Coordinates of N, CA, C and O in Angstrom, one line a residue:
M1 N 227.1 90.7 52.9 CA 226.1 91.0 53.9 C 226.4 92.3 54.6 O 225.6 93.2 54.9
M2 N 227.7 92.4 55.0 CA 228.2 93.6 55.7 C 228.0 94.9 54.9 O 227.7 95.9 55.4
E3 N 228.3 94.7 53.6 CA 228.2 95.9 52.7 C 226.8 96.3 52.6 O 226.5 97.5 52.5
A4 N 225.8 95.5 52.5 CA 224.4 95.8 52.4 C 224.0 96.6 53.7 O 223.3 97.5 53.6
D5 N 224.5 96.1 54.9 CA 224.1 96.8 56.1 C 224.7 98.2 56.2 O 224.1 99.1 56.6
A6 N 225.9 98.3 55.7 CA 226.6 99.6 55.6 C 225.8 100.6 54.7 O 225.6 101.8 55.0
R7 N 225.4 100.1 53.6 CA 224.6 100.9 52.6 C 223.3 101.3 53.2 O 222.8 102.4 53.1
L8 N 222.6 100.4 53.9 CA 221.3 100.7 54.5 C 221.5 101.7 55.7 O 220.7 102.6 55.8
K9 N 222.6 101.5 56.4 CA 222.9 102.5 57.5 C 223.1 103.9 57.0 O 222.6 104.9 57.5
A10 N 223.9 103.9 55.9 CA 224.2 105.2 55.2 C 222.9 105.8 54.7 O 222.7 107.1 54.7
L11 N 222.0 105.0 54.1 CA 220.8 105.5 53.5 C 219.9 106.0 54.6 O 219.3 107.1 54.5
F12 N 219.7 105.3 55.7 CA 218.9 105.8 56.9 C 219.5 107.0 57.6 O 218.8 107.8 58.1
A13 N 220.8 107.1 57.5 CA 221.5 108.3 58.2 C 221.1 109.6 57.5 O 221.1 110.6 58.2
E14 N 220.8 109.5 56.2 CA 220.5 110.8 55.5 C 219.1 111.3 56.0 O 218.9 112.5 55.9
D15 N 218.2 110.5 56.5 CA 216.9 110.9 57.0 C 216.9 111.3 58.4 O 215.9 111.9 58.9
E16 N 218.0 111.1 59.2 CA 218.0 111.4 60.6 C 218.1 112.9 60.8 O 218.8 113.6 60.0
P17 N 217.5 113.4 61.8 CA 217.6 114.9 62.0 C 219.0 115.2 62.5 O 219.7 114.3 63.0
P18 N 219.5 116.4 62.3 CA 220.8 116.7 62.8 C 220.9 116.6 64.3 O 219.9 116.8 65.0
A19 N 222.1 116.4 64.8 CA 222.3 116.3 66.3 C 221.9 117.6 67.0 O 221.3 117.6 68.1
R20 N 222.2 118.7 66.3 CA 221.8 120.0 66.9 C 221.1 120.8 65.8 O 221.7 121.0 64.7
D21 N 219.9 121.2 66.1 CA 219.1 122.0 65.1 C 219.2 123.4 65.5 O 218.6 123.8 66.5
P22 N 220.0 124.2 64.8 CA 220.1 125.6 65.2 C 218.8 126.4 65.2 O 218.5 127.2 66.1
A23 N 217.9 126.1 64.3 CA 216.6 126.8 64.3 C 215.8 126.5 65.5 O 215.1 127.3 66.1
F24 N 215.8 125.2 65.8 CA 215.0 124.8 67.0 C 215.6 125.4 68.3 O 214.9 125.9 69.2
S25 N 216.9 125.4 68.4 CA 217.6 125.9 69.6 C 217.3 127.4 69.7 O 217.0 127.9 70.8
T26 N 217.3 128.1 68.6 CA 217.0 129.6 68.6 C 215.5 129.8 69.0 O 215.3 130.7 69.8
A27 N 214.6 129.0 68.5 CA 213.2 129.1 68.8 C 213.0 128.9 70.3 O 212.2 129.6 71.0
V28 N 213.7 127.9 70.9 CA 213.5 127.6 72.3 C 214.1 128.7 73.1 O 213.5 129.2 74.1
M29 N 215.3 129.2 72.8 CA 215.9 130.3 73.5 C 215.0 131.6 73.4 O 214.9 132.3 74.4
A30 N 214.4 131.8 72.3 CA 213.5 133.0 72.2 C 212.3 132.9 73.0 O 211.9 133.8 73.7
E31 N 211.7 131.7 73.1 CA 210.6 131.5 74.0 C 210.9 131.6 75.5 O 210.2 132.2 76.2
V32 N 212.1 131.1 75.8 CA 212.5 131.2 77.2 C 212.7 132.7 77.6 O 212.3 133.2 78.6
A33 N 213.4 133.4 76.6 CA 213.6 134.9 76.9 C 212.3 135.6 77.0 O 212.1 136.5 77.8
R34 N 211.3 135.3 76.1 CA 210.0 135.9 76.2 C 209.3 135.7 77.5 O 208.7 136.6 78.1
R35 N 209.4 134.4 78.0 CA 208.7 134.1 79.2 C 209.4 134.8 80.4 O 208.7 135.3 81.3
R36 N 210.7 134.9 80.4 CA 211.4 135.7 81.4 C 211.0 137.1 81.4 O 210.9 137.8 82.4
F37 N 211.0 137.7 80.2 CA 210.6 139.1 80.0 C 209.2 139.4 80.6 O 209.0 140.3 81.3
V38 N 208.2 138.5 80.2 CA 206.9 138.7 80.7 C 206.8 138.6 82.2 O 206.2 139.3 82.9
A39 N 207.6 137.6 82.8 CA 207.6 137.5 84.2 C 208.3 138.7 84.9 O 207.7 139.2 85.9
D40 N 209.3 139.2 84.3 CA 210.0 140.4 84.9 C 209.1 141.6 84.8 O 209.0 142.4 85.7
M41 N 208.4 141.8 83.7 CA 207.4 142.9 83.5 C 206.3 142.8 84.5 O 205.8 143.8 85.1
G42 N 205.8 141.6 84.8 CA 204.7 141.4 85.7 C 205.2 141.8 87.1 O 204.5 142.4 87.9
L43 N 206.4 141.3 87.5 CA 207.0 141.6 88.8 C 207.2 143.1 88.9 O 206.8 143.7 90.0
L44 N 207.7 143.8 87.9 CA 207.9 145.2 88.0 C 206.6 146.0 88.1 O 206.5 147.0 88.8
A45 N 205.6 145.5 87.4 CA 204.3 146.2 87.5 C 203.7 146.1 88.9 O 203.2 147.0 89.4
I46 N 203.9 144.9 89.5 CA 203.4 144.7 90.9 C 204.1 145.6 91.8 O 203.5 146.3 92.7
V47 N 205.5 145.7 91.7 CA 206.3 146.5 92.6 C 205.9 148.0 92.4 O 205.8 148.8 93.4
A48 N 205.7 148.4 91.1 CA 205.4 149.8 90.9 C 204.0 150.2 91.5 O 203.8 151.2 92.0
A49 N 203.1 149.2 91.3 CA 201.7 149.5 91.9 C 201.8 149.5 93.4 O 201.1 150.4 94.0
A50 N 202.5 148.6 94.0 CA 202.7 148.6 95.5 C 203.3 149.9 95.9 O 202.9 150.5 96.9
G51 N 204.4 150.4 95.2 CA 205.1 151.6 95.6 C 204.1 152.8 95.5 O 204.1 153.7 96.3
G52 N 203.4 152.8 94.4 CA 202.4 153.9 94.2 C 201.3 153.9 95.3 O 201.0 155.0 95.8
F53 N 200.9 152.7 95.7 CA 199.9 152.7 96.8 C 200.5 153.1 98.1 O 199.8 153.8 98.9
V54 N 201.7 152.7 98.4 CA 202.4 153.2 99.6 C 202.5 154.7 99.7 O 202.3 155.3 100.7
L55 N 203.0 155.3 98.5 CA 203.1 156.7 98.5 C 201.7 157.4 98.6 O 201.6 158.5 99.3
W56 N 200.7 156.9 98.0 CA 199.4 157.4 98.1 C 198.9 157.4 99.6 O 198.3 158.3 100.1
A57 N 199.1 156.3 100.2 CA 198.7 156.1 101.6 C 199.5 157.0 102.6 O 199.0 157.5 103.6
A58 N 200.8 157.2 102.3 CA 201.6 158.0 103.1 C 201.6 159.5 102.8 O 202.2 160.3 103.6
W59 N 201.0 159.9 101.7 CA 201.0 161.3 101.3 C 200.5 162.3 102.4 O 201.1 163.3 102.6
P60 N 199.4 162.0 103.1 CA 198.9 162.9 104.1 C 200.0 163.2 105.2 O 200.1 164.2 105.8
T61 N 200.8 162.2 105.5 CA 201.9 162.3 106.5 C 203.1 163.0 105.9 O 203.8 163.8 106.5
L62 N 203.4 162.7 104.6 CA 204.6 163.2 104.0 C 204.4 164.7 103.5 O 205.4 165.4 103.4
S63 N 203.2 165.1 103.2 CA 203.0 166.4 102.6 C 203.5 167.5 103.5 O 204.2 168.4 103.1
P64 N 203.1 167.5 104.8 CA 203.6 168.6 105.7 C 205.1 168.6 105.9 O 205.8 169.6 106.0
L65 N 205.6 167.4 106.0 CA 207.1 167.2 106.1 C 207.8 167.8 104.9 O 208.8 168.5 105.1
L66 N 207.4 167.4 103.7 CA 208.0 168.0 102.5 C 207.9 169.5 102.4 O 208.8 170.2 102.0
T67 N 206.7 170.0 102.9 CA 206.5 171.4 102.8 C 207.5 172.2 103.7 O 208.1 173.2 103.3
T68 N 207.7 171.7 104.9 CA 208.6 172.4 105.8 C 210.1 172.2 105.5 O 210.9 173.1 105.7
T69 N 210.5 171.1 104.9 CA 211.9 170.8 104.6 C 212.3 171.3 103.2 O 213.5 171.4 102.9
S70 N 211.3 171.6 102.3 CA 211.6 171.9 100.9 C 212.4 173.2 100.8 O 213.2 173.3 99.9
A71 N 212.1 174.2 101.6 CA 212.7 175.5 101.5 C 214.2 175.3 101.8 O 215.1 176.0 101.1
G72 N 214.6 174.5 102.7 CA 216.1 174.3 103.0 C 216.7 173.4 102.0 O 218.0 173.5 101.8
L73 N 216.0 172.5 101.3 CA 216.6 171.6 100.4 C 216.7 172.1 99.0 O 217.4 171.4 98.2
V74 N 216.1 173.2 98.6 CA 216.1 173.7 97.3 C 217.6 173.9 96.8 O 218.0 173.5 95.7
P75 N 218.4 174.6 97.6 CA 219.8 174.9 97.1 C 220.6 173.6 96.9 O 221.4 173.4 96.0
V76 N 220.4 172.7 97.9 CA 221.1 171.4 97.8 C 220.7 170.6 96.6 O 221.5 170.0 95.9
M77 N 219.4 170.5 96.4 CA 218.9 169.8 95.2 C 219.4 170.4 93.9 O 219.7 169.7 92.9
A78 N 219.4 171.7 93.9 CA 219.9 172.4 92.7 C 221.3 172.1 92.4 O 221.7 171.8 91.2
C79 N 222.2 172.0 93.4 CA 223.6 171.7 93.3 C 223.7 170.2 92.8 O 224.6 169.9 92.0
L80 N 223.0 169.3 93.4 CA 223.0 167.9 93.1 C 222.6 167.7 91.6 O 223.2 166.9 90.9
T81 N 221.5 168.4 91.2 CA 221.1 168.3 89.8 C 222.1 168.8 88.9 O 222.4 168.2 87.8
L82 N 222.8 169.9 89.2 CA 223.8 170.4 88.3 C 225.0 169.4 88.2 O 225.5 169.2 87.2
A83 N 225.4 168.9 89.4 CA 226.5 167.9 89.4 C 226.1 166.7 88.5 O 227.0 166.2 87.7
V84 N 225.0 166.1 88.7 CA 224.6 164.9 88.0 C 224.5 165.2 86.5 O 224.9 164.4 85.6
T85 N 224.0 166.4 86.1 CA 223.9 166.8 84.7 C 225.3 167.0 84.1 O 225.5 166.5 83.0
A86 N 226.2 167.6 84.9 CA 227.6 167.7 84.4 C 228.2 166.4 84.1 O 228.9 166.2 83.1
V87 N 228.1 165.5 85.0 CA 228.7 164.1 84.9 C 228.1 163.4 83.7 O 228.8 162.8 82.9
A88 N 226.8 163.6 83.5 CA 226.1 162.9 82.4 C 226.5 163.5 81.1 O 226.8 162.8 80.1
V89 N 226.6 164.8 81.0 CA 227.0 165.5 79.7 C 228.5 165.2 79.4 O 228.8 164.9 78.3
L90 N 229.3 165.4 80.4 CA 230.8 165.2 80.1 C 231.2 163.8 80.0 O 232.2 163.5 79.5
D91 N 230.4 162.8 80.5 CA 230.6 161.4 80.4 C 232.0 161.0 80.9 O 232.7 160.2 80.4
G92 N 232.4 161.7 82.0 CA 233.7 161.3 82.7 C 234.9 161.8 81.9 O 236.0 161.3 82.1
R93 N 234.8 162.8 81.0 CA 235.9 163.2 80.2 C 236.9 164.1 81.0 O 238.0 164.3 80.6
L94 N 236.5 164.5 82.2 CA 237.4 165.3 83.0 C 238.5 164.4 83.7 O 239.6 164.8 84.1
I95 N 238.2 163.1 83.8 CA 239.1 162.1 84.4 C 240.0 161.7 83.3 O 239.6 161.3 82.2
P96 N 241.3 161.7 83.6 CA 242.3 161.2 82.5 C 242.0 159.8 82.2 O 241.9 158.9 83.0
G97 N 241.8 159.5 80.9 CA 241.5 158.2 80.5 C 240.0 158.0 80.4 O 239.5 157.1 79.7
G98 N 239.2 158.8 81.1 CA 237.7 158.7 81.0 C 237.2 157.5 81.7 O 238.0 156.6 82.1
L99 N 235.9 157.5 81.9 CA 235.3 156.3 82.6 C 235.1 155.2 81.6 O 235.0 154.0 82.0
R100 N 235.0 155.5 80.3 CA 234.8 154.5 79.3 C 236.0 154.5 78.3 O 236.8 155.5 78.2
N101 N 236.2 153.5 77.6 CA 237.3 153.4 76.6 C 236.8 154.0 75.3 O 236.1 153.4 74.6
H102 N 237.2 155.2 75.1 CA 236.8 155.9 73.8 C 237.8 155.6 72.8 O 238.8 156.3 72.7
D103 N 237.5 154.6 71.9 CA 238.5 154.3 70.9 C 238.4 155.2 69.7 O 237.5 155.5 69.1

């Protein structure tokens, strides 16, 4: 009798789904990632629209301020732009060892 039970158990075990189904796990993780992406894009769209609205509303106040300060800020902004461009192009190569590990 015990041998028959063992054979039946082995026979039924062949039809059981695997304990972990990699395809199912991958599909679930992909769906979770897609939902997070859509939620993040929705949040970023709302923040961008709100920022645009704030700038649009504040433009009448900011326009004269920017006009008066822009003449003095042009040299500073040119130097900052040059510095940022140099760092981006050189990628930290002036620093011994560099900022990244260049293998």
